[in-house]
Amino acid sequence: FIFANFNQLYKLDPMTFKVWMDILKAVPNSVLWILEYPMDAKENLQREAFDNGVDPSRIIMTPTAKKQEHINRCYLADLALDNPMTNGHTTSCHLFWSALPMLTFPLTENMPSRVAMSICDSLGLAEEAICLSYTEYSNRAKRLALGTINDLTQEQI
């Protein structure tokens, strides 16, 4: 299962990364595909993954790409995990243009934390995509991933 986040890494806060690591630990064979921007963050993120009990090889970093190429590759993931402190703005639009589902939640009352929520709401996806806490965000990501994995297993039997 491929979780993705293509926001610039300055939007990533320690609590969100910890939640992502907890999600990876709960979903066997899952990976987190993130944007390598800035490039010098890779070693720090791999060290943080290790410190959170996650094999650093489960963090897949990808370079930036031209807009259309990026949109064309987004659909390869299974679920996008948005940054609660500062949501994806243009990135969220790119995800939806590529038909990649996303989970988000507004961590604060400030505008940057509500952008993806507004996009989801305007697309009629509020119930499926918007979470109201880290716990709901984490549990829904795990449930969606594990449900997909279980569905695939049942189809193969």
PDB file of N, CA, C and O in Angstrom, residues 45-121:
ATOM      1  N   LEU A  45      14.862  12.593   7.805  1.00  0.00           N
ATOM      2  CA  LEU A  45      13.609  11.833   7.795  1.00  0.00           C
ATOM      3  C   LEU A  45      13.873  10.339   7.967  1.00  0.00           C
ATOM      4  O   LEU A  45      13.120   9.662   8.677  1.00  0.00           O
ATOM      5  N   GLN A  46      14.926   9.839   7.350  1.00  0.00           N
ATOM      6  CA  GLN A  46      15.254   8.424   7.523  1.00  0.00           C
ATOM      7  C   GLN A  46      15.640   8.128   8.976  1.00  0.00           C
ATOM      8  O   GLN A  46      15.251   7.107   9.524  1.00  0.00           O
ATOM      9  N   ARG A  47      16.378   9.028   9.590  1.00  0.00           N
ATOM     10  CA  ARG A  47      16.759   8.852  10.999  1.00  0.00           C
ATOM     11  C   ARG A  47      15.515   8.889  11.893  1.00  0.00           C
ATOM     12  O   ARG A  47      15.358   8.079  12.799  1.00  0.00           O
ATOM     13  N   GLU A  48      14.599   9.819  11.616  1.00  0.00           N
ATOM     14  CA  GLU A  48      13.357   9.911  12.394  1.00  0.00           C
ATOM     15  C   GLU A  48      12.509   8.661  12.211  1.00  0.00           C
ATOM     16  O   GLU A  48      11.888   8.190  13.164  1.00  0.00           O
ATOM     17  N   ALA A  49      12.461   8.139  10.997  1.00  0.00           N
ATOM     18  CA  ALA A  49      11.718   6.892  10.763  1.00  0.00           C
ATOM     19  C   ALA A  49      12.311   5.781  11.622  1.00  0.00           C
ATOM     20  O   ALA A  49      11.575   5.072  12.327  1.00  0.00           O
ATOM     21  N   PHE A  50      13.618   5.631  11.577  1.00  0.00           N
ATOM     22  CA  PHE A  50      14.294   4.608  12.371  1.00  0.00           C
ATOM     23  C   PHE A  50      14.006   4.799  13.856  1.00  0.00           C
ATOM     24  O   PHE A  50      13.692   3.839  14.566  1.00  0.00           O
ATOM     25  N   ASP A  51      14.095   6.039  14.332  1.00  0.00           N
ATOM     26  CA  ASP A  51      13.840   6.338  15.747  1.00  0.00           C
ATOM     27  C   ASP A  51      12.394   6.035  16.145  1.00  0.00           C
ATOM     28  O   ASP A  51      12.108   5.814  17.320  1.00  0.00           O
ATOM     29  N   ASN A  52      11.485   6.014  15.159  1.00  0.00           N
ATOM     30  CA  ASN A  52      10.078   5.690  15.416  1.00  0.00           C
ATOM     31  C   ASN A  52       9.761   4.227  15.135  1.00  0.00           C
ATOM     32  O   ASN A  52       8.591   3.846  15.059  1.00  0.00           O
ATOM     33  N   GLY A  53      10.794   3.413  14.955  1.00  0.00           N
ATOM     34  CA  GLY A  53      10.578   1.976  14.761  1.00  0.00           C
ATOM     35  C   GLY A  53      10.179   1.566  13.368  1.00  0.00           C
ATOM     36  O   GLY A  53       9.587   0.499  13.181  1.00  0.00           O
ATOM     37  N   VAL A  54      10.479   2.398  12.365  1.00  0.00           N
ATOM     38  CA  VAL A  54      10.123   2.095  10.979  1.00  0.00           C
ATOM     39  C   VAL A  54      11.405   1.974  10.164  1.00  0.00           C
ATOM     40  O   VAL A  54      12.297   2.829  10.263  1.00  0.00           O
ATOM     41  N   ASP A  55      11.498   0.936   9.367  1.00  0.00           N
ATOM     42  CA  ASP A  55      12.642   0.758   8.481  1.00  0.00           C
ATOM     43  C   ASP A  55      12.712   1.961   7.534  1.00  0.00           C
ATOM     44  O   ASP A  55      11.751   2.243   6.810  1.00  0.00           O
ATOM     45  N   PRO A  56      13.829   2.693   7.523  1.00  0.00           N
ATOM     46  CA  PRO A  56      13.944   3.876   6.670  1.00  0.00           C
ATOM     47  C   PRO A  56      13.720   3.596   5.186  1.00  0.00           C
ATOM     48  O   PRO A  56      13.346   4.504   4.436  1.00  0.00           O
ATOM     49  N   SER A  57      13.898   2.358   4.756  1.00  0.00           N
ATOM     50  CA  SER A  57      13.667   2.039   3.342  1.00  0.00           C
ATOM     51  C   SER A  57      12.185   2.129   2.972  1.00  0.00           C
ATOM     52  O   SER A  57      11.838   2.114   1.791  1.00  0.00           O
ATOM     53  N   ARG A  58      11.318   2.229   3.972  1.00  0.00           N
ATOM     54  CA  ARG A  58       9.879   2.379   3.705  1.00  0.00           C
ATOM     55  C   ARG A  58       9.506   3.832   3.409  1.00  0.00           C
ATOM     56  O   ARG A  58       8.350   4.120   3.121  1.00  0.00           O
ATOM     57  N   ILE A  59      10.479   4.727   3.486  1.00  0.00           N
ATOM     58  CA  ILE A  59      10.270   6.126   3.108  1.00  0.00           C
ATOM     59  C   ILE A  59      10.859   6.282   1.709  1.00  0.00           C
ATOM     60  O   ILE A  59      12.073   6.205   1.519  1.00  0.00           O
ATOM     61  N   ILE A  60      10.003   6.455   0.732  1.00  0.00           N
ATOM     62  CA  ILE A  60      10.417   6.589  -0.663  1.00  0.00           C
ATOM     63  C   ILE A  60      10.374   8.074  -1.007  1.00  0.00           C
ATOM     64  O   ILE A  60       9.326   8.711  -0.915  1.00  0.00           O
ATOM     65  N   MET A  61      11.519   8.608  -1.387  1.00  0.00           N
ATOM     66  CA  MET A  61      11.576  10.032  -1.715  1.00  0.00           C
ATOM     67  C   MET A  61      11.730  10.188  -3.223  1.00  0.00           C
ATOM     68  O   MET A  61      12.472   9.454  -3.860  1.00  0.00           O
ATOM     69  N   THR A  62      10.992  11.145  -3.766  1.00  0.00           N
ATOM     70  CA  THR A  62      10.981  11.364  -5.205  1.00  0.00           C
ATOM     71  C   THR A  62      11.344  12.819  -5.501  1.00  0.00           C
ATOM     72  O   THR A  62      10.977  13.711  -4.736  1.00  0.00           O
ATOM     73  N   PRO A  63      12.070  13.052  -6.573  1.00  0.00           N
ATOM     74  CA  PRO A  63      12.415  14.438  -6.907  1.00  0.00           C
ATOM     75  C   PRO A  63      11.203  15.196  -7.452  1.00  0.00           C
ATOM     76  O   PRO A  63      10.200  14.592  -7.834  1.00  0.00           O
ATOM     77  N   THR A  64      11.341  16.496  -7.479  1.00  0.00           N
ATOM     78  CA  THR A  64      10.288  17.305  -8.080  1.00  0.00           C
ATOM     79  C   THR A  64      10.225  16.987  -9.575  1.00  0.00           C
ATOM     80  O   THR A  64      11.178  16.460 -10.156  1.00  0.00           O
ATOM     81  N   ALA A  65       9.095  17.284 -10.182  1.00  0.00           N
ATOM     82  CA  ALA A  65       8.898  17.031 -11.607  1.00  0.00           C
ATOM     83  C   ALA A  65       8.053  18.161 -12.186  1.00  0.00           C
ATOM     84  O   ALA A  65       7.408  18.915 -11.451  1.00  0.00           O
ATOM     85  N   LYS A  66       8.051  18.242 -13.496  1.00  0.00           N
ATOM     86  CA  LYS A  66       7.185  19.223 -14.159  1.00  0.00           C
ATOM     87  C   LYS A  66       5.739  18.895 -13.819  1.00  0.00           C
ATOM     88  O   LYS A  66       5.387  17.750 -13.542  1.00  0.00           O
ATOM     89  N   LYS A  67       4.895  19.911 -13.847  1.00  0.00           N
ATOM     90  CA  LYS A  67       3.508  19.790 -13.374  1.00  0.00           C
ATOM     91  C   LYS A  67       2.774  18.590 -13.972  1.00  0.00           C
ATOM     92  O   LYS A  67       2.237  17.767 -13.220  1.00  0.00           O
ATOM     93  N   GLN A  68       2.734  18.455 -15.272  1.00  0.00           N
ATOM     94  CA  GLN A  68       1.957  17.371 -15.877  1.00  0.00           C
ATOM     95  C   GLN A  68       2.544  16.005 -15.541  1.00  0.00           C
ATOM     96  O   GLN A  68       1.817  15.063 -15.268  1.00  0.00           O
ATOM     97  N   GLU A  69       3.865  15.908 -15.526  1.00  0.00           N
ATOM     98  CA  GLU A  69       4.500  14.648 -15.147  1.00  0.00           C
ATOM     99  C   GLU A  69       4.141  14.289 -13.707  1.00  0.00           C
ATOM    100  O   GLU A  69       3.857  13.131 -13.396  1.00  0.00           O
ATOM    101  N   HIS A  70       4.148  15.292 -12.834  1.00  0.00           N
ATOM    102  CA  HIS A  70       3.805  15.055 -11.433  1.00  0.00           C
ATOM    103  C   HIS A  70       2.356  14.583 -11.304  1.00  0.00           C
ATOM    104  O   HIS A  70       2.071  13.601 -10.618  1.00  0.00           O
ATOM    105  N   ILE A  71       1.445  15.277 -11.957  1.00  0.00           N
ATOM    106  CA  ILE A  71       0.030  14.879 -11.908  1.00  0.00           C
ATOM    107  C   ILE A  71      -0.135  13.458 -12.442  1.00  0.00           C
ATOM    108  O   ILE A  71      -0.870  12.651 -11.870  1.00  0.00           O
ATOM    109  N   ASN A  72       0.585  13.142 -13.506  1.00  0.00           N
ATOM    110  CA  ASN A  72       0.483  11.809 -14.102  1.00  0.00           C
ATOM    111  C   ASN A  72       1.015  10.706 -13.191  1.00  0.00           C
ATOM    112  O   ASN A  72       0.582   9.563 -13.296  1.00  0.00           O
ATOM    113  N   ARG A  73       1.943  11.025 -12.289  1.00  0.00           N
ATOM    114  CA  ARG A  73       2.489   9.987 -11.412  1.00  0.00           C
ATOM    115  C   ARG A  73       1.743   9.869 -10.084  1.00  0.00           C
ATOM    116  O   ARG A  73       1.860   8.847  -9.412  1.00  0.00           O
ATOM    117  N   CYS A  74       0.991  10.868  -9.706  1.00  0.00           N
ATOM    118  CA  CYS A  74       0.299  10.850  -8.408  1.00  0.00           C
ATOM    119  C   CYS A  74      -0.624   9.651  -8.255  1.00  0.00           C
ATOM    120  O   CYS A  74      -0.719   9.075  -7.175  1.00  0.00           O
ATOM    121  N   TYR A  75      -1.322   9.285  -9.319  1.00  0.00           N
ATOM    122  CA  TYR A  75      -2.306   8.204  -9.226  1.00  0.00           C
ATOM    123  C   TYR A  75      -1.671   6.862  -8.887  1.00  0.00           C
ATOM    124  O   TYR A  75      -2.373   5.915  -8.533  1.00  0.00           O
ATOM    125  N   LEU A  76      -0.346   6.761  -8.974  1.00  0.00           N
ATOM    126  CA  LEU A  76       0.324   5.498  -8.643  1.00  0.00           C
ATOM    127  C   LEU A  76       0.240   5.172  -7.155  1.00  0.00           C
ATOM    128  O   LEU A  76       0.384   4.018  -6.762  1.00  0.00           O
ATOM    129  N   ALA A  77      -0.003   6.190  -6.341  1.00  0.00           N
ATOM    130  CA  ALA A  77      -0.176   5.973  -4.902  1.00  0.00           C
ATOM    131  C   ALA A  77      -1.597   5.490  -4.634  1.00  0.00           C
ATOM    132  O   ALA A  77      -2.474   5.555  -5.502  1.00  0.00           O
ATOM    133  N   ASP A  78      -1.820   5.020  -3.412  1.00  0.00           N
ATOM    134  CA  ASP A  78      -3.148   4.544  -3.021  1.00  0.00           C
ATOM    135  C   ASP A  78      -3.934   5.566  -2.214  1.00  0.00           C
ATOM    136  O   ASP A  78      -5.149   5.637  -2.317  1.00  0.00           O
ATOM    137  N   LEU A  79      -3.217   6.343  -1.389  1.00  0.00           N
ATOM    138  CA  LEU A  79      -3.885   7.314  -0.526  1.00  0.00           C
ATOM    139  C   LEU A  79      -2.910   8.416  -0.158  1.00  0.00           C
ATOM    140  O   LEU A  79      -1.794   8.134   0.287  1.00  0.00           O
ATOM    141  N   ALA A  80      -3.330   9.655  -0.318  1.00  0.00           N
ATOM    142  CA  ALA A  80      -2.510  10.800   0.089  1.00  0.00           C
ATOM    143  C   ALA A  80      -2.858  11.174   1.524  1.00  0.00           C
ATOM    144  O   ALA A  80      -4.024  11.197   1.912  1.00  0.00           O
ATOM    145  N   LEU A  81      -1.820  11.454   2.293  1.00  0.00           N
ATOM    146  CA  LEU A  81      -1.970  11.927   3.666  1.00  0.00           C
ATOM    147  C   LEU A  81      -1.531  13.383   3.700  1.00  0.00           C
ATOM    148  O   LEU A  81      -0.371  13.686   3.453  1.00  0.00           O
ATOM    149  N   ASP A  82      -2.469  14.266   3.992  1.00  0.00           N
ATOM    150  CA  ASP A  82      -2.184  15.695   3.980  1.00  0.00           C
ATOM    151  C   ASP A  82      -1.504  16.128   5.273  1.00  0.00           C
ATOM    152  O   ASP A  82      -1.585  15.444   6.289  1.00  0.00           O
ATOM    153  N   ASN A  83      -0.856  17.273   5.229  1.00  0.00           N
ATOM    154  CA  ASN A  83      -0.222  17.863   6.411  1.00  0.00           C
ATOM    155  C   ASN A  83      -1.249  18.720   7.140  1.00  0.00           C
ATOM    156  O   ASN A  83      -1.715  19.715   6.588  1.00  0.00           O
ATOM    157  N   PRO A  84      -1.586  18.380   8.374  1.00  0.00           N
ATOM    158  CA  PRO A  84      -2.601  19.142   9.099  1.00  0.00           C
ATOM    159  C   PRO A  84      -2.220  20.585   9.446  1.00  0.00           C
ATOM    160  O   PRO A  84      -3.054  21.473   9.380  1.00  0.00           O
ATOM    161  N   MET A  85      -0.972  20.824   9.804  1.00  0.00           N
ATOM    162  CA  MET A  85      -0.574  22.171  10.218  1.00  0.00           C
ATOM    163  C   MET A  85      -0.690  23.161   9.060  1.00  0.00           C
ATOM    164  O   MET A  85      -1.210  24.253   9.215  1.00  0.00           O
ATOM    165  N   THR A  86      -0.191  22.774   7.903  1.00  0.00           N
ATOM    166  CA  THR A  86      -0.281  23.574   6.681  1.00  0.00           C
ATOM    167  C   THR A  86      -0.662  22.623   5.563  1.00  0.00           C
ATOM    168  O   THR A  86       0.177  21.892   5.047  1.00  0.00           O
ATOM    169  N   ASN A  87      -1.941  22.622   5.221  1.00  0.00           N
ATOM    170  CA  ASN A  87      -2.456  21.709   4.198  1.00  0.00           C
ATOM    171  C   ASN A  87      -1.804  21.947   2.842  1.00  0.00           C
ATOM    172  O   ASN A  87      -1.228  23.004   2.591  1.00  0.00           O
ATOM    173  N   GLY A  88      -1.987  20.945   1.990  1.00  0.00           N
ATOM    174  CA  GLY A  88      -1.612  21.138   0.599  1.00  0.00           C
ATOM    175  C   GLY A  88      -2.573  22.126  -0.041  1.00  0.00           C
ATOM    176  O   GLY A  88      -3.771  22.096   0.244  1.00  0.00           O
ATOM    177  N   HIS A  89      -2.072  22.984  -0.859  1.00  0.00           N
ATOM    178  CA  HIS A  89      -2.903  23.950  -1.571  1.00  0.00           C
ATOM    179  C   HIS A  89      -2.962  23.510  -3.023  1.00  0.00           C
ATOM    180  O   HIS A  89      -3.848  22.745  -3.392  1.00  0.00           O
ATOM    181  N   THR A  90      -2.018  23.943  -3.826  1.00  0.00           N
ATOM    182  CA  THR A  90      -1.936  23.487  -5.205  1.00  0.00           C
ATOM    183  C   THR A  90      -1.728  21.978  -5.245  1.00  0.00           C
ATOM    184  O   THR A  90      -2.299  21.280  -6.086  1.00  0.00           O
ATOM    185  N   THR A  91      -0.942  21.470  -4.327  1.00  0.00           N
ATOM    186  CA  THR A  91      -0.682  20.030  -4.269  1.00  0.00           C
ATOM    187  C   THR A  91      -1.983  19.246  -4.133  1.00  0.00           C
ATOM    188  O   THR A  91      -2.161  18.214  -4.774  1.00  0.00           O
ATOM    189  N   SER A  92      -2.895  19.724  -3.307  1.00  0.00           N
ATOM    190  CA  SER A  92      -4.180  19.032  -3.143  1.00  0.00           C
ATOM    191  C   SER A  92      -4.951  19.005  -4.454  1.00  0.00           C
ATOM    192  O   SER A  92      -5.546  17.974  -4.805  1.00  0.00           O
ATOM    193  N   CYS A  93      -4.931  20.092  -5.186  1.00  0.00           N
ATOM    194  CA  CYS A  93      -5.600  20.112  -6.499  1.00  0.00           C
ATOM    195  C   CYS A  93      -4.960  19.105  -7.438  1.00  0.00           C
ATOM    196  O   CYS A  93      -5.667  18.374  -8.141  1.00  0.00           O
ATOM    197  N   HIS A  94      -3.634  19.042  -7.448  1.00  0.00           N
ATOM    198  CA  HIS A  94      -2.947  18.064  -8.299  1.00  0.00           C
ATOM    199  C   HIS A  94      -3.358  16.639  -7.953  1.00  0.00           C
ATOM    200  O   HIS A  94      -3.564  15.805  -8.840  1.00  0.00           O
ATOM    201  N   LEU A  95      -3.473  16.354  -6.659  1.00  0.00           N
ATOM    202  CA  LEU A  95      -3.875  15.011  -6.238  1.00  0.00           C
ATOM    203  C   LEU A  95      -5.253  14.656  -6.777  1.00  0.00           C
ATOM    204  O   LEU A  95      -5.469  13.564  -7.303  1.00  0.00           O
ATOM    205  N   PHE A  96      -6.187  15.577  -6.628  1.00  0.00           N
ATOM    206  CA  PHE A  96      -7.544  15.300  -7.100  1.00  0.00           C
ATOM    207  C   PHE A  96      -7.609  15.229  -8.622  1.00  0.00           C
ATOM    208  O   PHE A  96      -8.358  14.431  -9.171  1.00  0.00           O
ATOM    209  N   TRP A  97      -6.821  16.047  -9.310  1.00  0.00           N
ATOM    210  CA  TRP A  97      -6.774  15.961 -10.774  1.00  0.00           C
ATOM    211  C   TRP A  97      -6.286  14.597 -11.216  1.00  0.00           C
ATOM    212  O   TRP A  97      -6.664  14.108 -12.270  1.00  0.00           O
ATOM    213  N   SER A  98      -5.433  13.978 -10.425  1.00  0.00           N
ATOM    214  CA  SER A  98      -4.915  12.658 -10.782  1.00  0.00           C
ATOM    215  C   SER A  98      -5.799  11.526 -10.249  1.00  0.00           C
ATOM    216  O   SER A  98      -5.477  10.364 -10.437  1.00  0.00           O
ATOM    217  N   ALA A  99      -6.881  11.870  -9.563  1.00  0.00           N
ATOM    218  CA  ALA A  99      -7.827  10.907  -8.995  1.00  0.00           C
ATOM    219  C   ALA A  99      -7.267  10.148  -7.798  1.00  0.00           C
ATOM    220  O   ALA A  99      -7.708   9.042  -7.497  1.00  0.00           O
ATOM    221  N   LEU A 100      -6.308  10.736  -7.093  1.00  0.00           N
ATOM    222  CA  LEU A 100      -5.774  10.114  -5.890  1.00  0.00           C
ATOM    223  C   LEU A 100      -6.587  10.574  -4.687  1.00  0.00           C
ATOM    224  O   LEU A 100      -6.705  11.775  -4.443  1.00  0.00           O
ATOM    225  N   PRO A 101      -7.175   9.661  -3.921  1.00  0.00           N
ATOM    226  CA  PRO A 101      -7.922  10.060  -2.725  1.00  0.00           C
ATOM    227  C   PRO A 101      -6.969  10.618  -1.662  1.00  0.00           C
ATOM    228  O   PRO A 101      -5.791  10.270  -1.620  1.00  0.00           O
ATOM    229  N   MET A 102      -7.520  11.460  -0.798  1.00  0.00           N
ATOM    230  CA  MET A 102      -6.704  12.131   0.204  1.00  0.00           C
ATOM    231  C   MET A 102      -7.447  12.210   1.525  1.00  0.00           C
ATOM    232  O   MET A 102      -8.669  12.340   1.551  1.00  0.00           O
ATOM    233  N   LEU A 103      -6.685  12.145   2.616  1.00  0.00           N
ATOM    234  CA  LEU A 103      -7.214  12.435   3.945  1.00  0.00           C
ATOM    235  C   LEU A 103      -6.568  13.731   4.420  1.00  0.00           C
ATOM    236  O   LEU A 103      -5.372  13.929   4.251  1.00  0.00           O
ATOM    237  N   THR A 104      -7.372  14.582   5.037  1.00  0.00           N
ATOM    238  CA  THR A 104      -6.869  15.838   5.570  1.00  0.00           C
ATOM    239  C   THR A 104      -7.614  16.167   6.847  1.00  0.00           C
ATOM    240  O   THR A 104      -8.642  15.558   7.149  1.00  0.00           O
ATOM    241  N   PHE A 105      -7.089  17.099   7.603  1.00  0.00           N
ATOM    242  CA  PHE A 105      -7.865  17.717   8.668  1.00  0.00           C
ATOM    243  C   PHE A 105      -7.251  19.051   9.040  1.00  0.00           C
ATOM    244  O   PHE A 105      -6.051  19.260   8.907  1.00  0.00           O
ATOM    245  N   PRO A 106      -8.114  19.964   9.454  1.00  0.00           N
ATOM    246  CA  PRO A 106      -7.648  21.297   9.837  1.00  0.00           C
ATOM    247  C   PRO A 106      -7.170  21.274  11.285  1.00  0.00           C
ATOM    248  O   PRO A 106      -7.967  21.195  12.200  1.00  0.00           O
ATOM    249  N   LEU A 107      -5.864  21.335  11.481  1.00  0.00           N
ATOM    250  CA  LEU A 107      -5.305  21.270  12.821  1.00  0.00           C
ATOM    251  C   LEU A 107      -5.552  22.555  13.603  1.00  0.00           C
ATOM    252  O   LEU A 107      -5.751  22.521  14.810  1.00  0.00           O
ATOM    253  N   THR A 108      -5.529  23.666  12.920  1.00  0.00           N
ATOM    254  CA  THR A 108      -5.726  24.956  13.583  1.00  0.00           C
ATOM    255  C   THR A 108      -6.797  25.754  12.862  1.00  0.00           C
ATOM    256  O   THR A 108      -7.312  25.334  11.830  1.00  0.00           O
ATOM    257  N   GLU A 109      -7.088  26.905  13.397  1.00  0.00           N
ATOM    258  CA  GLU A 109      -8.088  27.786  12.790  1.00  0.00           C
ATOM    259  C   GLU A 109      -7.489  28.677  11.707  1.00  0.00           C
ATOM    260  O   GLU A 109      -8.206  29.451  11.094  1.00  0.00           O
ATOM    261  N   ASN A 110      -6.174  28.593  11.489  1.00  0.00           N
ATOM    262  CA  ASN A 110      -5.589  29.486  10.483  1.00  0.00           C
ATOM    263  C   ASN A 110      -5.879  28.990   9.070  1.00  0.00           C
ATOM    264  O   ASN A 110      -6.136  27.815   8.837  1.00  0.00           O
ATOM    265  N   MET A 111      -5.838  29.896   8.126  1.00  0.00           N
ATOM    266  CA  MET A 111      -6.200  29.588   6.748  1.00  0.00           C
ATOM    267  C   MET A 111      -5.354  28.470   6.138  1.00  0.00           C
ATOM    268  O   MET A 111      -5.912  27.558   5.508  1.00  0.00           O
ATOM    269  N   PRO A 112      -4.017  28.453   6.306  1.00  0.00           N
ATOM    270  CA  PRO A 112      -3.243  27.384   5.670  1.00  0.00           C
ATOM    271  C   PRO A 112      -3.619  25.976   6.138  1.00  0.00           C
ATOM    272  O   PRO A 112      -3.374  25.008   5.437  1.00  0.00           O
ATOM    273  N   SER A 113      -4.234  25.867   7.307  1.00  0.00           N
ATOM    274  CA  SER A 113      -4.640  24.573   7.832  1.00  0.00           C
ATOM    275  C   SER A 113      -6.039  24.158   7.359  1.00  0.00           C
ATOM    276  O   SER A 113      -6.472  23.051   7.642  1.00  0.00           O
ATOM    277  N   ARG A 114      -6.708  25.030   6.631  1.00  0.00           N
ATOM    278  CA  ARG A 114      -8.076  24.733   6.195  1.00  0.00           C
ATOM    279  C   ARG A 114      -8.240  24.623   4.684  1.00  0.00           C
ATOM    280  O   ARG A 114      -9.333  24.373   4.195  1.00  0.00           O
ATOM    281  N   VAL A 115      -7.189  24.811   3.927  1.00  0.00           N
ATOM    282  CA  VAL A 115      -7.308  24.861   2.470  1.00  0.00           C
ATOM    283  C   VAL A 115      -7.788  23.534   1.894  1.00  0.00           C
ATOM    284  O   VAL A 115      -8.760  23.484   1.134  1.00  0.00           O
ATOM    285  N   ALA A 116      -7.136  22.441   2.227  1.00  0.00           N
ATOM    286  CA  ALA A 116      -7.538  21.141   1.672  1.00  0.00           C
ATOM    287  C   ALA A 116      -8.948  20.776   2.117  1.00  0.00           C
ATOM    288  O   ALA A 116      -9.706  20.176   1.353  1.00  0.00           O
ATOM    289  N   MET A 117      -9.300  21.133   3.350  1.00  0.00           N
ATOM    290  CA  MET A 117     -10.653  20.887   3.826  1.00  0.00           C
ATOM    291  C   MET A 117     -11.654  21.613   2.921  1.00  0.00           C
ATOM    292  O   MET A 117     -12.678  21.039   2.532  1.00  0.00           O
ATOM    293  N   SER A 118     -11.364  22.834   2.567  1.00  0.00           N
ATOM    294  CA  SER A 118     -12.254  23.604   1.691  1.00  0.00           C
ATOM    295  C   SER A 118     -12.363  22.966   0.314  1.00  0.00           C
ATOM    296  O   SER A 118     -13.449  22.888  -0.259  1.00  0.00           O
ATOM    297  N   ILE A 119     -11.240  22.494  -0.207  1.00  0.00           N
ATOM    298  CA  ILE A 119     -11.254  21.833  -1.515  1.00  0.00           C
ATOM    299  C   ILE A 119     -12.099  20.551  -1.444  1.00  0.00           C
ATOM    300  O   ILE A 119     -12.955  20.314  -2.304  1.00  0.00           O
ATOM    301  N   CYS A 120     -11.872  19.755  -0.405  1.00  0.00           N
ATOM    302  CA  CYS A 120     -12.647  18.515  -0.241  1.00  0.00           C
ATOM    303  C   CYS A 120     -14.140  18.808  -0.103  1.00  0.00           C
ATOM    304  O   CYS A 120     -14.973  18.125  -0.715  1.00  0.00           O
ATOM    305  N   ASP A 121     -14.462  19.803   0.680  1.00  0.00           N
ATOM    306  CA  ASP A 121     -15.860  20.167   0.887  1.00  0.00           C
ATOM    307  C   ASP A 121     -16.506  20.609  -0.426  1.00  0.00           C
ATOM    308  O   ASP A 121     -17.617  20.200  -0.746  1.00  0.00           O
TER     309      ASP A 121
END
